[in-house]
mmCIF file of C-alpha atoms in Angstrom:
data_model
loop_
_atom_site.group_PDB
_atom_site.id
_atom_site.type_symbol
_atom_site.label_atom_id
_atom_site.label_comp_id
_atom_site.label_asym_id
_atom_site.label_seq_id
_atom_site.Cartn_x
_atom_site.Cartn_y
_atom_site.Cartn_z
ATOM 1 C CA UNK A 1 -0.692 19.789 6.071
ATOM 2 C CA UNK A 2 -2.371 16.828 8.012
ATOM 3 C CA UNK A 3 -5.674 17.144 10.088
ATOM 4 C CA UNK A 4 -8.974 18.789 8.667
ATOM 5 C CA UNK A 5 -9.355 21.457 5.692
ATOM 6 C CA UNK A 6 -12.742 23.176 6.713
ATOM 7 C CA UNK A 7 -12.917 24.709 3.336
ATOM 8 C CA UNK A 8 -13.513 21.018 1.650
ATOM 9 C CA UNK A 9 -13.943 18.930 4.696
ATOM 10 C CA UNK A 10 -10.981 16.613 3.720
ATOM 11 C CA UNK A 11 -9.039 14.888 6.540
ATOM 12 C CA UNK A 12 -5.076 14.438 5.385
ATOM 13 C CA UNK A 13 -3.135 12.352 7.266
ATOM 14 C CA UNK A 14 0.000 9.472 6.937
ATOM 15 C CA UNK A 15 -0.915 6.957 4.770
ATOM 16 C CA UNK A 16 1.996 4.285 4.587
ATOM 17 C CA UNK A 17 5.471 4.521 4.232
ATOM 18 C CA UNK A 18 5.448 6.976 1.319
ATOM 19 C CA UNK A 19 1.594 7.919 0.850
ATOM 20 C CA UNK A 20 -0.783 10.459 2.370
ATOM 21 C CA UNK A 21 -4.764 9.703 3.085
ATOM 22 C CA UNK A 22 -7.043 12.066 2.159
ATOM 23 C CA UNK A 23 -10.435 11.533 2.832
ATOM 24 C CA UNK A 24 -14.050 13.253 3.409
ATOM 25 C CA UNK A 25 -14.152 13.734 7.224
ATOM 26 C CA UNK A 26 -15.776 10.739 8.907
ATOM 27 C CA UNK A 27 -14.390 8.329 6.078
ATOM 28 C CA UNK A 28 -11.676 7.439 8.013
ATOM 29 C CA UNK A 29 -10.705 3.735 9.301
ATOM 30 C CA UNK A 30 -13.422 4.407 12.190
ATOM 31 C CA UNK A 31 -16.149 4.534 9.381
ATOM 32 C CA UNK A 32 -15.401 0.315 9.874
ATOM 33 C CA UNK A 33 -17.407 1.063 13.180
ATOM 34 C CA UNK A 34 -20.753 1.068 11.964
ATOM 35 C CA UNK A 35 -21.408 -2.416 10.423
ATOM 36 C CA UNK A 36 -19.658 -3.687 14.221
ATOM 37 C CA UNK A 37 -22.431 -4.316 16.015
ATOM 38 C CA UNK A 38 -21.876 -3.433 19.746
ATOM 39 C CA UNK A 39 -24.342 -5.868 21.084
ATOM 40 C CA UNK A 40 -22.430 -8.923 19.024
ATOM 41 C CA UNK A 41 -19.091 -7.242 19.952
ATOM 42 C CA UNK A 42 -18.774 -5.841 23.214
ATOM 43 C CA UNK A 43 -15.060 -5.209 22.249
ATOM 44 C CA UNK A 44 -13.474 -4.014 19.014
ATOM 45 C CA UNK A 45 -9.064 -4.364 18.926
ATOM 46 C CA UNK A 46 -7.084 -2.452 16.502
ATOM 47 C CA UNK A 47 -3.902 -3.066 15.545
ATOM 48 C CA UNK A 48 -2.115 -0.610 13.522
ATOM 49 C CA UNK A 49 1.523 0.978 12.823
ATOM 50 C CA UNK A 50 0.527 4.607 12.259
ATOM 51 C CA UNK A 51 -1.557 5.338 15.726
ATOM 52 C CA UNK A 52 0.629 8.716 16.077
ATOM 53 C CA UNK A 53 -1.671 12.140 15.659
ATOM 54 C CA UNK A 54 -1.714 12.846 12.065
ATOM 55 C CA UNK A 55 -1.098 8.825 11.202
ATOM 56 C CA UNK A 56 -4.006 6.733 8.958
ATOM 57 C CA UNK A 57 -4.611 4.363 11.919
ATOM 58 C CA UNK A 58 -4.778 7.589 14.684
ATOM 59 C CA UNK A 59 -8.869 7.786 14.724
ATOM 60 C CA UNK A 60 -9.240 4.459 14.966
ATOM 61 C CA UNK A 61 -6.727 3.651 17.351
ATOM 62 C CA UNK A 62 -8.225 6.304 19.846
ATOM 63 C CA UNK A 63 -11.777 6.057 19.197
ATOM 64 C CA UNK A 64 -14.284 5.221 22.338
ATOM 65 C CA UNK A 65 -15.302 1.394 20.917
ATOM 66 C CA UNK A 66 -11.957 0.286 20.371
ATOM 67 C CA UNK A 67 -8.947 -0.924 22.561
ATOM 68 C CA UNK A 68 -5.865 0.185 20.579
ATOM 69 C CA UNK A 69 -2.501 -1.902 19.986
ATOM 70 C CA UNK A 70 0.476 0.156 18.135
ATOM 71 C CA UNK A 71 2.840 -2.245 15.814
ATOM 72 C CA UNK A 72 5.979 -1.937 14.367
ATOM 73 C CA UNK A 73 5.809 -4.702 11.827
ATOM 74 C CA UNK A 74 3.908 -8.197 10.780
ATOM 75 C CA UNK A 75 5.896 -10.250 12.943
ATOM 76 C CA UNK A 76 4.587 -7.711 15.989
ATOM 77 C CA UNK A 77 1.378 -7.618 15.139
ATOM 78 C CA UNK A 78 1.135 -11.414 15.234
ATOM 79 C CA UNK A 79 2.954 -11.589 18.240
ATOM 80 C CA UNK A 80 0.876 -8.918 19.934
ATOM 81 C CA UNK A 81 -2.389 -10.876 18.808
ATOM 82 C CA UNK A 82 -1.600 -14.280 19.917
ATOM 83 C CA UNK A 83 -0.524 -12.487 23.081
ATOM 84 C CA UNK A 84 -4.152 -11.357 23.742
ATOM 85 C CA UNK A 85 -5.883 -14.598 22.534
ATOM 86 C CA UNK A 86 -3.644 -16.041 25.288
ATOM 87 C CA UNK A 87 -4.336 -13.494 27.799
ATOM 88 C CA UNK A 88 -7.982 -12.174 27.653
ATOM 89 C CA UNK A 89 -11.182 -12.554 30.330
ATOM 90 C CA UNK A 90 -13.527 -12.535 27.446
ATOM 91 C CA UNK A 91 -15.700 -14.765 26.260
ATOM 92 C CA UNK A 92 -14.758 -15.822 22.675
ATOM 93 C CA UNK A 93 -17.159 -14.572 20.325
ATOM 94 C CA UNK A 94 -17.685 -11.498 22.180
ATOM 95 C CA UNK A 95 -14.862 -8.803 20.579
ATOM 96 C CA UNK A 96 -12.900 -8.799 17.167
ATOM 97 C CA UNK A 97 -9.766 -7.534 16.063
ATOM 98 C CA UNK A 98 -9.570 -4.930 13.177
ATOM 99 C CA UNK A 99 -5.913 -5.393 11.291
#
């Protein structure tokens, strides 16, 4: 089962390769969110390999504050991150990237 259990108010969901997350609901990778401060970091990336519904990284990846990046491995991830240091408008200083 992955997604909520009302009765306890666990979230379940893919953990890794072979593990499963279970967590109080709202303890989830988004719970990062609140020590971000929006007014320092107008822009929050996440890069993560289990974005699918039901995946560890799926809250996070999805949530309002955050621009999302799905990876298939370390060597993608880097790729993918020099990619948007090249790339981006921003002013540095003004986002971070959650890995």
């Amino acid at each position: 089962m992955f997604g909520v259990d009302t009765e306890f108010q666990l979230m379940f969901s893919i953990g890794g390769q072979i593990g499963i997350d279970v967590c109080p609901v709202g303890w989830d990778k988004t719970f990062c969110l609140q020590f971000v401060s929006p007014e320092e970091f107008s822009v929050v990336h996440f890069f993560g390999d289990k974005t699918e519904e039901g995946g560890g990284d799926h809250e996070i990846y999805m949530h309002p504050r955050t621009v999302g990046h799905s990876v298939t491995s370390p060597e993608d991830t880097m790729r993918q991150v020099e990619e948007l240091l090249r790339s981006t408008d921003e002013p540095q200083g003004s986002w971070c990237a959650v890995l």
